PDB file of C-alpha atoms in Angstrom:
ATOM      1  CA  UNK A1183       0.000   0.000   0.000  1.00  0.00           C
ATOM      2  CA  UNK A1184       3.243   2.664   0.687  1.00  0.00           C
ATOM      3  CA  UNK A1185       3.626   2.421  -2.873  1.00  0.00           C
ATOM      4  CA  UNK A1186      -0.143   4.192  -3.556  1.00  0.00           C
ATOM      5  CA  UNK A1187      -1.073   6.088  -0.328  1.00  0.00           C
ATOM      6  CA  UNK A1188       0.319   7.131   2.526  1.00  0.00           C
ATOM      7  CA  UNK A1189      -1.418   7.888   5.855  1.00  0.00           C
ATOM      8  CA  UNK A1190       0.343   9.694   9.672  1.00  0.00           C
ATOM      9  CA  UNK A1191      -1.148  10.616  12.472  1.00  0.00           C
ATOM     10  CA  UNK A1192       0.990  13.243  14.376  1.00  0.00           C
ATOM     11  CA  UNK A1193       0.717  14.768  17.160  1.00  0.00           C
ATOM     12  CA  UNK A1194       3.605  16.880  18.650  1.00  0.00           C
ATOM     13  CA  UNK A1195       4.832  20.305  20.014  1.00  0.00           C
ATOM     14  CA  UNK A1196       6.348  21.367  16.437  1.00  0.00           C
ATOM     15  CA  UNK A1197       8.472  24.651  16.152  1.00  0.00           C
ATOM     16  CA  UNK A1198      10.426  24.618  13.103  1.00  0.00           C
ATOM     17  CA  UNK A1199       9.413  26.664  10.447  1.00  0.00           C
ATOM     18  CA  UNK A1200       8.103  25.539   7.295  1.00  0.00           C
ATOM     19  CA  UNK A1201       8.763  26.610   3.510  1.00  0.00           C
ATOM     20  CA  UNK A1202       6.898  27.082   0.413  1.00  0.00           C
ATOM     21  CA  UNK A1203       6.530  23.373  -0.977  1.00  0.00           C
ATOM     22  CA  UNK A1204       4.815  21.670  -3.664  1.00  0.00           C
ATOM     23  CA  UNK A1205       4.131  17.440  -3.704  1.00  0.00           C
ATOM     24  CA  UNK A1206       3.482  15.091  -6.826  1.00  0.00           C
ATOM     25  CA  UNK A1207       0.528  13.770  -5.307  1.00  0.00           C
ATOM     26  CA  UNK A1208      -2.983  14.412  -3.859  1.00  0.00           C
ATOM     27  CA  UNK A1209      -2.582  15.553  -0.133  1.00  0.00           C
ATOM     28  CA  UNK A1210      -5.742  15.489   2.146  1.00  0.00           C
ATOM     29  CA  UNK A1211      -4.522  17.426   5.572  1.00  0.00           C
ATOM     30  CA  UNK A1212      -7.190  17.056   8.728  1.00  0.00           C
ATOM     31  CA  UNK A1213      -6.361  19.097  11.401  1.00  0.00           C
ATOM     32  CA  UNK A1214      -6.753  18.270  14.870  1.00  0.00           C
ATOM     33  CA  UNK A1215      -5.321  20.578  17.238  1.00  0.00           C
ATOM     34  CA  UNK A1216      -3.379  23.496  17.650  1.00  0.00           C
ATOM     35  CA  UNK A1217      -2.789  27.339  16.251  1.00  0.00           C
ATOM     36  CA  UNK A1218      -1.859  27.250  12.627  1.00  0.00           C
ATOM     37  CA  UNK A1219      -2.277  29.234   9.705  1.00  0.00           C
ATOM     38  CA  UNK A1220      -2.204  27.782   6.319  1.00  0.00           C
ATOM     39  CA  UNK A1221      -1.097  29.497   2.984  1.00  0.00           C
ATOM     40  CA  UNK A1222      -1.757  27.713  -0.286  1.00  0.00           C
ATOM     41  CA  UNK A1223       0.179  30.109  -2.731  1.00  0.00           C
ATOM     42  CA  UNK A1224      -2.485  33.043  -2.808  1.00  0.00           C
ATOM     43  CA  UNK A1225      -5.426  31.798  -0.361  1.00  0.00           C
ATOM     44  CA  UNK A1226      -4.622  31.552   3.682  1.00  0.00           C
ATOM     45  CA  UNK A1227      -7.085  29.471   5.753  1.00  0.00           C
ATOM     46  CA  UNK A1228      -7.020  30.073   9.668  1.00  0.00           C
ATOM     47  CA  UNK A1229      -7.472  26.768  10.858  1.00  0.00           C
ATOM     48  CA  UNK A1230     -10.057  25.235  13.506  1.00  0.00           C
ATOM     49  CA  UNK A1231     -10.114  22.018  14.797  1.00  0.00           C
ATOM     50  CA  UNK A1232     -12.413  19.773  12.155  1.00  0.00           C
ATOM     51  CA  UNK A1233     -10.900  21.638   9.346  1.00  0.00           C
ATOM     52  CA  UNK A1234      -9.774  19.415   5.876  1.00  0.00           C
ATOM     53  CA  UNK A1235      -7.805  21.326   3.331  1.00  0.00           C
ATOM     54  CA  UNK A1236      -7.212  19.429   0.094  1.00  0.00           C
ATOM     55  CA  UNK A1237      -3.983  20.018  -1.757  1.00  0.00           C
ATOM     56  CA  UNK A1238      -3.504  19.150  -5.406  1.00  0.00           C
ATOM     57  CA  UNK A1239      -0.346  18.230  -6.604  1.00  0.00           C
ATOM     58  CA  UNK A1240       2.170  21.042  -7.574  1.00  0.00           C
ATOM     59  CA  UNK A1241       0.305  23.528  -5.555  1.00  0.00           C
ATOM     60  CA  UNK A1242       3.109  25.667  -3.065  1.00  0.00           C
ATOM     61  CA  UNK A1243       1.690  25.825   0.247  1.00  0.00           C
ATOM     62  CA  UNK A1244       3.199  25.801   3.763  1.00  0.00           C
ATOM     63  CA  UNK A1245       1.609  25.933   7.469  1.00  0.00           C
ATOM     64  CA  UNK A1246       2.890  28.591   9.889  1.00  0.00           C
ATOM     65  CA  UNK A1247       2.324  27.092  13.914  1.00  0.00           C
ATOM     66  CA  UNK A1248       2.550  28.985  16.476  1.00  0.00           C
ATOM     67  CA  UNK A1249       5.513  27.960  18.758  1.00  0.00           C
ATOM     68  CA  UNK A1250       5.633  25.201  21.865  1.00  0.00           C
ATOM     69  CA  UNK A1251       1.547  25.097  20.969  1.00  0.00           C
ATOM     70  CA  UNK A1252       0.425  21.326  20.504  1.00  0.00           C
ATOM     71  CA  UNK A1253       0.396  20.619  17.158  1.00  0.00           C
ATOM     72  CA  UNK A1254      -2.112  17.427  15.835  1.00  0.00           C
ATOM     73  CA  UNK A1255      -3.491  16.725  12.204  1.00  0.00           C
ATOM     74  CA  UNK A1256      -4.323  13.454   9.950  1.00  0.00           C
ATOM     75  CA  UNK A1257      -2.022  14.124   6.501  1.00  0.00           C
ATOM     76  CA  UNK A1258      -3.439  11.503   3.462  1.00  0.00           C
ATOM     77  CA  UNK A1259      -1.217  11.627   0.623  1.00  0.00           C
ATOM     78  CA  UNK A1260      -2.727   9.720  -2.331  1.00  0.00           C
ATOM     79  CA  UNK A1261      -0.222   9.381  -5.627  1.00  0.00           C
ATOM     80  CA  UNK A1262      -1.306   9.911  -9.077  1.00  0.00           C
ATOM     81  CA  UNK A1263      -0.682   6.160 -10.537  1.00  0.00           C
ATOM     82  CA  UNK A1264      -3.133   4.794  -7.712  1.00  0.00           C
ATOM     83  CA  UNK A1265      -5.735   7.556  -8.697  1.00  0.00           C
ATOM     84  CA  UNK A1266      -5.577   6.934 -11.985  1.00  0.00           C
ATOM     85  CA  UNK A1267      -5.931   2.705 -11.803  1.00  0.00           C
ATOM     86  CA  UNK A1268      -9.248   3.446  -9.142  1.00  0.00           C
ATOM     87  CA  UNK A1269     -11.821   4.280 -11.087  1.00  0.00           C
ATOM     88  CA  UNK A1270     -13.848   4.844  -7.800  1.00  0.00           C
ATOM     89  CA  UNK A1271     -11.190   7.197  -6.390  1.00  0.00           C
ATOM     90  CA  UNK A1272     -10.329   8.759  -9.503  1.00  0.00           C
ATOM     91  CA  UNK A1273     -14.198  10.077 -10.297  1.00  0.00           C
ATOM     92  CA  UNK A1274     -13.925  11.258  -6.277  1.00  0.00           C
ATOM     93  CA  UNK A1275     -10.991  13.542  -6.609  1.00  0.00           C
ATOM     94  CA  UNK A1276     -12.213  14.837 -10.272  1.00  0.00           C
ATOM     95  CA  UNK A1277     -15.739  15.765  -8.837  1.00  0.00           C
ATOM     96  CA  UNK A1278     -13.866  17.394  -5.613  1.00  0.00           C
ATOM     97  CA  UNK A1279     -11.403  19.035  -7.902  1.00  0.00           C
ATOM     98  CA  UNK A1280     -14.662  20.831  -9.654  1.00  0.00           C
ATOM     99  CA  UNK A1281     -16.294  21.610  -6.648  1.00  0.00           C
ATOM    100  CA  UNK A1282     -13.232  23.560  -5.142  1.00  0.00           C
ATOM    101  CA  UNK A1283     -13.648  25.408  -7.819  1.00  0.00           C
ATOM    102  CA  UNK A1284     -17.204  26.376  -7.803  1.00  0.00           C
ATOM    103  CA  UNK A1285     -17.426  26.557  -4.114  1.00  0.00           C
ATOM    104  CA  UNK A1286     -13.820  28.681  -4.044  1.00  0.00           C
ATOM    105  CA  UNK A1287     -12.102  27.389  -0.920  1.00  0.00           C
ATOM    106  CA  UNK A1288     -10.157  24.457  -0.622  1.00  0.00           C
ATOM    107  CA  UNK A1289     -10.963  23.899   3.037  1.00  0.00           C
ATOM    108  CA  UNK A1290     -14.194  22.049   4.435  1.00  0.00           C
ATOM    109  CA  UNK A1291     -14.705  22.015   8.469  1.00  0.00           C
ATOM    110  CA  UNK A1292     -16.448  19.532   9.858  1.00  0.00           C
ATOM    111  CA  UNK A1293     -17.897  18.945  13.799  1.00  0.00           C
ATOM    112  CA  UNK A1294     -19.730  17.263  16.183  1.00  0.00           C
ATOM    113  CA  UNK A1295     -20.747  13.908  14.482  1.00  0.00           C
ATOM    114  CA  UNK A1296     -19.736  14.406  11.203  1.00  0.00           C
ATOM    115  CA  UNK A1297     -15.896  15.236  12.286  1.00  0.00           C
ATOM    116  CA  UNK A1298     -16.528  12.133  14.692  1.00  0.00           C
ATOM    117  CA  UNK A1299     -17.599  10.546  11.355  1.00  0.00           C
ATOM    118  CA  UNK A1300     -14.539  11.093   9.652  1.00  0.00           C
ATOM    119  CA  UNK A1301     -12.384  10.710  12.823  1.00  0.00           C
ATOM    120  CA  UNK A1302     -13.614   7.570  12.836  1.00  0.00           C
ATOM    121  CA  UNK A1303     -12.532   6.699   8.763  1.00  0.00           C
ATOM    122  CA  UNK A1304      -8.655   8.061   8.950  1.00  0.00           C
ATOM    123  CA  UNK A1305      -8.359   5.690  12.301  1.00  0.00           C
ATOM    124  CA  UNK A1306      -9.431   2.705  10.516  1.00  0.00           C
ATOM    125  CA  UNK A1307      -7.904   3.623   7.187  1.00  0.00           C
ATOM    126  CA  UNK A1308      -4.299   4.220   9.352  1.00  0.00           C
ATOM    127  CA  UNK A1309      -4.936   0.555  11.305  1.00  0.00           C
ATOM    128  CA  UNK A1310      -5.382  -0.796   7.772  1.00  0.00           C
ATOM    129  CA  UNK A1311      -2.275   0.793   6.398  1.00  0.00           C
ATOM    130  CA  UNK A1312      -0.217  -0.520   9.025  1.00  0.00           C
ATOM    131  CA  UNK A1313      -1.760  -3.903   9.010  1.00  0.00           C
ATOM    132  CA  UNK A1314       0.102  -7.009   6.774  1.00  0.00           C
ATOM    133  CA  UNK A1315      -3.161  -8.529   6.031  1.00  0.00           C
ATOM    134  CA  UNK A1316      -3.857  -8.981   2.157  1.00  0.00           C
ATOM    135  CA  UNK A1317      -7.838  -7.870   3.029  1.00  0.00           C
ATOM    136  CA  UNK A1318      -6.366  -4.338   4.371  1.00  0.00           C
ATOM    137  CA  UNK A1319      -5.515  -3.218   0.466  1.00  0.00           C
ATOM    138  CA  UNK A1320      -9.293  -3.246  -0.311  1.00  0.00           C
ATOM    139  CA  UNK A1321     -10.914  -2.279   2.937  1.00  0.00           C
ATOM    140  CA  UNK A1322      -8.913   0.750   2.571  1.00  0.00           C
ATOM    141  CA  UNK A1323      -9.415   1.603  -0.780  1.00  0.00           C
ATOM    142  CA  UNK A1324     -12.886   1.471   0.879  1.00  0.00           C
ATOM    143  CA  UNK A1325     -12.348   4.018   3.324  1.00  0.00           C
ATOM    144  CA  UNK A1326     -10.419   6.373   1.000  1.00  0.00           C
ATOM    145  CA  UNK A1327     -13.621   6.553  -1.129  1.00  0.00           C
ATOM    146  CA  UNK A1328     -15.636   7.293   2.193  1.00  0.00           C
ATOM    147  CA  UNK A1329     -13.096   9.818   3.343  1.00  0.00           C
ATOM    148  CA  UNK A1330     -13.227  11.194  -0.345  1.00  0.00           C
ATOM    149  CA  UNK A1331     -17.767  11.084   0.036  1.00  0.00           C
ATOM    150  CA  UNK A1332     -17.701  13.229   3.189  1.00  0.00           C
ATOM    151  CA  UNK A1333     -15.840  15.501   1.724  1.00  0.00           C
ATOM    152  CA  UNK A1334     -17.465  16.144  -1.425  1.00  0.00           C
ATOM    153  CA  UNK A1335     -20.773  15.965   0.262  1.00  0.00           C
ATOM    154  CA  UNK A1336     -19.726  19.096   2.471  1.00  0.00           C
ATOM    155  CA  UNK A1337     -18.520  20.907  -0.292  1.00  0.00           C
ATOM    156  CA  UNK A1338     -21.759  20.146  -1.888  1.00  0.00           C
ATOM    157  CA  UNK A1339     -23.709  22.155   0.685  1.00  0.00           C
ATOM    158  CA  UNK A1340     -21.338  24.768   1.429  1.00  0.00           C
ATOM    159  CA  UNK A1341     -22.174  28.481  -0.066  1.00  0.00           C
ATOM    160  CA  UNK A1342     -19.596  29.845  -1.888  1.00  0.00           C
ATOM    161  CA  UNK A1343     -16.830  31.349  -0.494  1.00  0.00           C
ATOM    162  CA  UNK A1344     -16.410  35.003  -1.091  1.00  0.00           C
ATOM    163  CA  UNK A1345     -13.088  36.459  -3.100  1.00  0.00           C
ATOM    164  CA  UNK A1346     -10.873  38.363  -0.569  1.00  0.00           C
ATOM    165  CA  UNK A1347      -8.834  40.686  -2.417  1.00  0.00           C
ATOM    166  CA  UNK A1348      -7.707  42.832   0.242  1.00  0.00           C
ATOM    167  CA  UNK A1349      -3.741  41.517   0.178  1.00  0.00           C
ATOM    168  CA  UNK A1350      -1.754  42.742  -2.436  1.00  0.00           C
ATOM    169  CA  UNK A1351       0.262  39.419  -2.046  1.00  0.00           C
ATOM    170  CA  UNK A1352      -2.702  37.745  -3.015  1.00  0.00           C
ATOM    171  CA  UNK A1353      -3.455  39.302  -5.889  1.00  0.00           C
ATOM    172  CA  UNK A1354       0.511  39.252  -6.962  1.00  0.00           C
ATOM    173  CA  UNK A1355       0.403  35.279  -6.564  1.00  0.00           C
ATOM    174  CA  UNK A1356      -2.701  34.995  -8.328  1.00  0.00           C
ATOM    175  CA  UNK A1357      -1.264  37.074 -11.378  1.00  0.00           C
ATOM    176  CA  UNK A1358       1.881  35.564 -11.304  1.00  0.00           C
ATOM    177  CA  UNK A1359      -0.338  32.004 -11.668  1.00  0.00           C
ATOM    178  CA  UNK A1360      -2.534  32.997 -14.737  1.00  0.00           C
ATOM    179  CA  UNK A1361       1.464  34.518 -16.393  1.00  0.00           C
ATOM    180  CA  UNK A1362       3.797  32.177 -15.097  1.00  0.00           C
ATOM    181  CA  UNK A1363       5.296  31.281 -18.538  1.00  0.00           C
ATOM    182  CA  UNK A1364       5.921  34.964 -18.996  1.00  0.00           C
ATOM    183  CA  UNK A1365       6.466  35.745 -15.531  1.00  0.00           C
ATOM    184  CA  UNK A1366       6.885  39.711 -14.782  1.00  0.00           C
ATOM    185  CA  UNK A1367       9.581  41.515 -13.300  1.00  0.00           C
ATOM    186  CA  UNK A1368       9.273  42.853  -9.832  1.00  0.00           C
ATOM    187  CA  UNK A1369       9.303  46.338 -11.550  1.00  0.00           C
ATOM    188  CA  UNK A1370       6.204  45.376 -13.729  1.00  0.00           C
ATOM    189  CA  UNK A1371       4.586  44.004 -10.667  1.00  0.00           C
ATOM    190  CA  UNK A1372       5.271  46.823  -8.788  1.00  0.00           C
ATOM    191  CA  UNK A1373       3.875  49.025 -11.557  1.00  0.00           C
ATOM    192  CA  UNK A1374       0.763  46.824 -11.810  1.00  0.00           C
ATOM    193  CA  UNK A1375      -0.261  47.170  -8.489  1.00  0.00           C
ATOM    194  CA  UNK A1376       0.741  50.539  -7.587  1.00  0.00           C
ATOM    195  CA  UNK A1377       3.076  49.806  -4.823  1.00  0.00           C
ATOM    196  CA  UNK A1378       6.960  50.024  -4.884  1.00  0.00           C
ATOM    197  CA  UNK A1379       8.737  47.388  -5.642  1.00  0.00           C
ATOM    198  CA  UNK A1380      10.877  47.478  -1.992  1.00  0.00           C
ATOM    199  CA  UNK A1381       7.445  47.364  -0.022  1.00  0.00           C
ATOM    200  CA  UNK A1382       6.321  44.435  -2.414  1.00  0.00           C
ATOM    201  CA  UNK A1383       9.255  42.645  -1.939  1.00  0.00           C
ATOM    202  CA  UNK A1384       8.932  42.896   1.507  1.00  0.00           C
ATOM    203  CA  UNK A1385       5.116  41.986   1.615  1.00  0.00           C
ATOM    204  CA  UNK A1386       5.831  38.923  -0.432  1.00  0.00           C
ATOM    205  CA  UNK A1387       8.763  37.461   1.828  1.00  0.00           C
ATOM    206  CA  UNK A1388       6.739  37.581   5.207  1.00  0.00           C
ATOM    207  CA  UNK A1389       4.038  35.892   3.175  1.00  0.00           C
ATOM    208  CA  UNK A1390       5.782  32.997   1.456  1.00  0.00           C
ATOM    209  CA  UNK A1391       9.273  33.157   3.277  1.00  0.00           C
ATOM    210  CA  UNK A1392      10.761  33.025  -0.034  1.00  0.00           C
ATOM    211  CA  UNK A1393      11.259  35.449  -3.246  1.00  0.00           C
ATOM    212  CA  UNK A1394       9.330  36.436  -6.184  1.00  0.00           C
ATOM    213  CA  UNK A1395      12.246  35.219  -8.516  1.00  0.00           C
ATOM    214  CA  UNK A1396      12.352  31.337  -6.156  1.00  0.00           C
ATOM    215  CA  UNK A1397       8.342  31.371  -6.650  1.00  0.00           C
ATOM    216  CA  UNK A1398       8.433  32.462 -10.112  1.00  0.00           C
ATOM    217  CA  UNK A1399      11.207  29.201 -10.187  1.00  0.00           C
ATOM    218  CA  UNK A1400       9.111  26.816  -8.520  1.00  0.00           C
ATOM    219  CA  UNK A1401       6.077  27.054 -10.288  1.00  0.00           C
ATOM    220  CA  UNK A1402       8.088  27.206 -13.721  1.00  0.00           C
ATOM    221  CA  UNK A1403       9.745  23.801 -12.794  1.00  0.00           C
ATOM    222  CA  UNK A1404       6.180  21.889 -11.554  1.00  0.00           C
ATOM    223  CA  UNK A1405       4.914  23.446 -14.957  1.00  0.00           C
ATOM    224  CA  UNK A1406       8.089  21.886 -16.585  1.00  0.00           C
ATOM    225  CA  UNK A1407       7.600  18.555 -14.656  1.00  0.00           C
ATOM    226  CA  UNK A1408       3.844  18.184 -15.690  1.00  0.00           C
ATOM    227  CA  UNK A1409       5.230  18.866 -19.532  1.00  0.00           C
ATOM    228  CA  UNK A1410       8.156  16.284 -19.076  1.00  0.00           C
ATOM    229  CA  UNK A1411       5.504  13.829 -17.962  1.00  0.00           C
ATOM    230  CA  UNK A1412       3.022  14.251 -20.788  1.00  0.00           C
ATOM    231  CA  UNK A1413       6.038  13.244 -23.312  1.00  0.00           C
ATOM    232  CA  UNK A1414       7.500  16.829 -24.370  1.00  0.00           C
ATOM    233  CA  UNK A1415      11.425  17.148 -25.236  1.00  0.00           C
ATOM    234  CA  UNK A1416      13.499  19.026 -22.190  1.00  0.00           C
ATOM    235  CA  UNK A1417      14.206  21.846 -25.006  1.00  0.00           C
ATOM    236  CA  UNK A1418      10.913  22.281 -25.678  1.00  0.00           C
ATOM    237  CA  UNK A1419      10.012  21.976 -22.230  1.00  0.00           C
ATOM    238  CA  UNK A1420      12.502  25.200 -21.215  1.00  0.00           C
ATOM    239  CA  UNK A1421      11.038  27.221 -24.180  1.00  0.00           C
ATOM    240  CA  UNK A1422       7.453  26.533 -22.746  1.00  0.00           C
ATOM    241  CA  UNK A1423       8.203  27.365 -19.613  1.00  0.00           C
ATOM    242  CA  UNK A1424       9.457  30.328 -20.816  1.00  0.00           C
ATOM    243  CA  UNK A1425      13.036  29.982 -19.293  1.00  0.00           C
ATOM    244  CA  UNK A1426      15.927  32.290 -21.462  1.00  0.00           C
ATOM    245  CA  UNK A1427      18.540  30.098 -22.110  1.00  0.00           C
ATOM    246  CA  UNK A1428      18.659  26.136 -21.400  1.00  0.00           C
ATOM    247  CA  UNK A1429      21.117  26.285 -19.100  1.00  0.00           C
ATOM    248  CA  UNK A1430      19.335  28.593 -17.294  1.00  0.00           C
ATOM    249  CA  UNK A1431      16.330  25.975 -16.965  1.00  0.00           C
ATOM    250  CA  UNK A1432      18.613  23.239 -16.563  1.00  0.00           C
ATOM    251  CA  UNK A1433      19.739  24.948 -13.308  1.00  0.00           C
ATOM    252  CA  UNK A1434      16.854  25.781 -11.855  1.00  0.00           C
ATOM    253  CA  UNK A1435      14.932  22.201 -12.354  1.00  0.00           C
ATOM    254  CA  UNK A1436      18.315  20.092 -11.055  1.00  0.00           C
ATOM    255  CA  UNK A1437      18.396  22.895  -8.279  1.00  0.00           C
ATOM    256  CA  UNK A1438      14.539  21.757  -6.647  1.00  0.00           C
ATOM    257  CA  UNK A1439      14.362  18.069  -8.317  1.00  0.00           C
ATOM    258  CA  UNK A1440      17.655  16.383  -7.754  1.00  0.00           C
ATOM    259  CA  UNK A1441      17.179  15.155 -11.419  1.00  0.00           C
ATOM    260  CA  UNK A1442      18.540  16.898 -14.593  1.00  0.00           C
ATOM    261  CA  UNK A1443      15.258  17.360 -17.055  1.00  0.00           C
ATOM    262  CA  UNK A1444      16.497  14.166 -19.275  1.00  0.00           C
ATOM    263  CA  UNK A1445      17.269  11.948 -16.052  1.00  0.00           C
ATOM    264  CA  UNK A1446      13.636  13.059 -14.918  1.00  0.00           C
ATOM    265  CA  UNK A1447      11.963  11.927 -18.137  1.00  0.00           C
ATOM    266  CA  UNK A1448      13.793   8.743 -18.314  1.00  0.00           C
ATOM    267  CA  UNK A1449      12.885   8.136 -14.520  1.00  0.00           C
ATOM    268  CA  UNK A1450       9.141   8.877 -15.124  1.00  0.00           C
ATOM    269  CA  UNK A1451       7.628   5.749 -14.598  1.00  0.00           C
ATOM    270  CA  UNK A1452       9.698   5.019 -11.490  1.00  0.00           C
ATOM    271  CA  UNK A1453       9.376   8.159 -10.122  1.00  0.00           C
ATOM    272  CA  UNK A1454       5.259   8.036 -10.466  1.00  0.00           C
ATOM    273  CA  UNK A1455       5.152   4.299  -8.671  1.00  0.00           C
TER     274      UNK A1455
END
């Protein structure tokens, strides 16, 4: 089962700070316990205790906890090949996927029975996970679809969430997403949004703990990994991704992937197994 999902339940007084991050696979985070504040690139979610956030692959997004405060959450990582051989999984995460989108949050609380409800599925689906019995594989594959159900029933009934567009950071991240191939300067951004480019740089730091040029990177290289994937050339790939120079791509993806773009493609069906 490690090789298609993995499941943790963690509980501990956590400190260190965490960066900007993207994963290959489908993360479903349940959060327990504890005072954190969750950025996924341009939307933040204050988190309460019954709160799932669902995280598609190649999305940045870090937590920020406060320090010495107990610190507990469920953290489901399903990986694209196992999606894509369940057909009853697969459907799941495509009709969530739309519904994020319609509903505009990424984050569904739940309480009282129904977080008792879903307590209740991670627990079983982690005793299954640990278990060496051959009947585990498809009694969780059963509870995945379950945890999968609750959620997309919530989202279902939620109303949709309203567009905050009160942080300049926001709307900087969300513009650098729809232009990533043709990524602005921090001059044009600054000139876009009326601010100088000092305060924005600034602004965007105590946000993400990282630059505009090492988030204009990262998103460049998922981009490049999803075209690597589908079959494209790693010249073509650093033209598309609108890198200037080869080398300059070449850099950047070895830099964040440990792989050079050729290595990558060759180990595509390892790495996605």
């Amino acid at each position: 089962m490690k090789n298609n999902f993995q499941i943790s339940h963690t509980k501990e007084n956590y400190t260190k700070p965490v960066l900007f991050h993207s994963h290959d696979f489908f993360e479903i985070y349940f959060f327990l316990d504890g005072n954190v504040t969750y950025y996924i690139e341009n939307e933040v979610y204050t988190l309460e205790r019954g709160d799932i956030l669902v995280i598609p692959p190649g999305k940045l997004h870090r937590p920020v906890i406060t320090e010495n405060a107990p610190y507990e959450r469920c953290v489901l990582w399903l990986y694209s090949h196992y999606i894509s051989t369940c057909e009853g999984i697969d459907r799941m995460v495509e009709k969530i996927t739309d519904m994020i989108a319609a509903k505009n949050t990424r984050r569904v609380h739940f309480e009282d029975e129904g977080l008792r409800v879903v307590y209740r599925l991670f627990d079983k689906l982690l005793t299954d996970f640990q278990s060496a019995e051959e009947v585990s594989r498809y009694t969780a594959e059963s509870e995945i679809i379950l945890i999968l159900g609750e959620i997309l029933e919530h989202l279902q009934h939620m109303e949709k969430s309203a567009e905050d567009q009160t942080d300049v950071v926001r709307q900087v991240i969300a513009y650098l997403n729809a232009n990533i191939v043709h990524a602005p300067s921090l001059e044009e951004l600054a000139d876009t949004f009326f601010v100088s480019k000092y305060y924005l740089s600034h602004k965007f730091k105590e946000h993400t703990k990282t630059t505009i040029h090492q988030y204009i990177l990262m998103k460049k290289v998922n981009l490049a990994k999803e075209l690597l994937e589908k079959g494209e050339a790693p010249q073509e790939v650093s033209d598309l991704c609108g890198f200037s120079t080869y080398s300059n791509f070449y850099k950047a993806f070895t830099s964040q992937t440990g792989f050079s773009p050729r290595d990558y493609r060759r180990h595509i069906p390892y790495l996605l197994t």
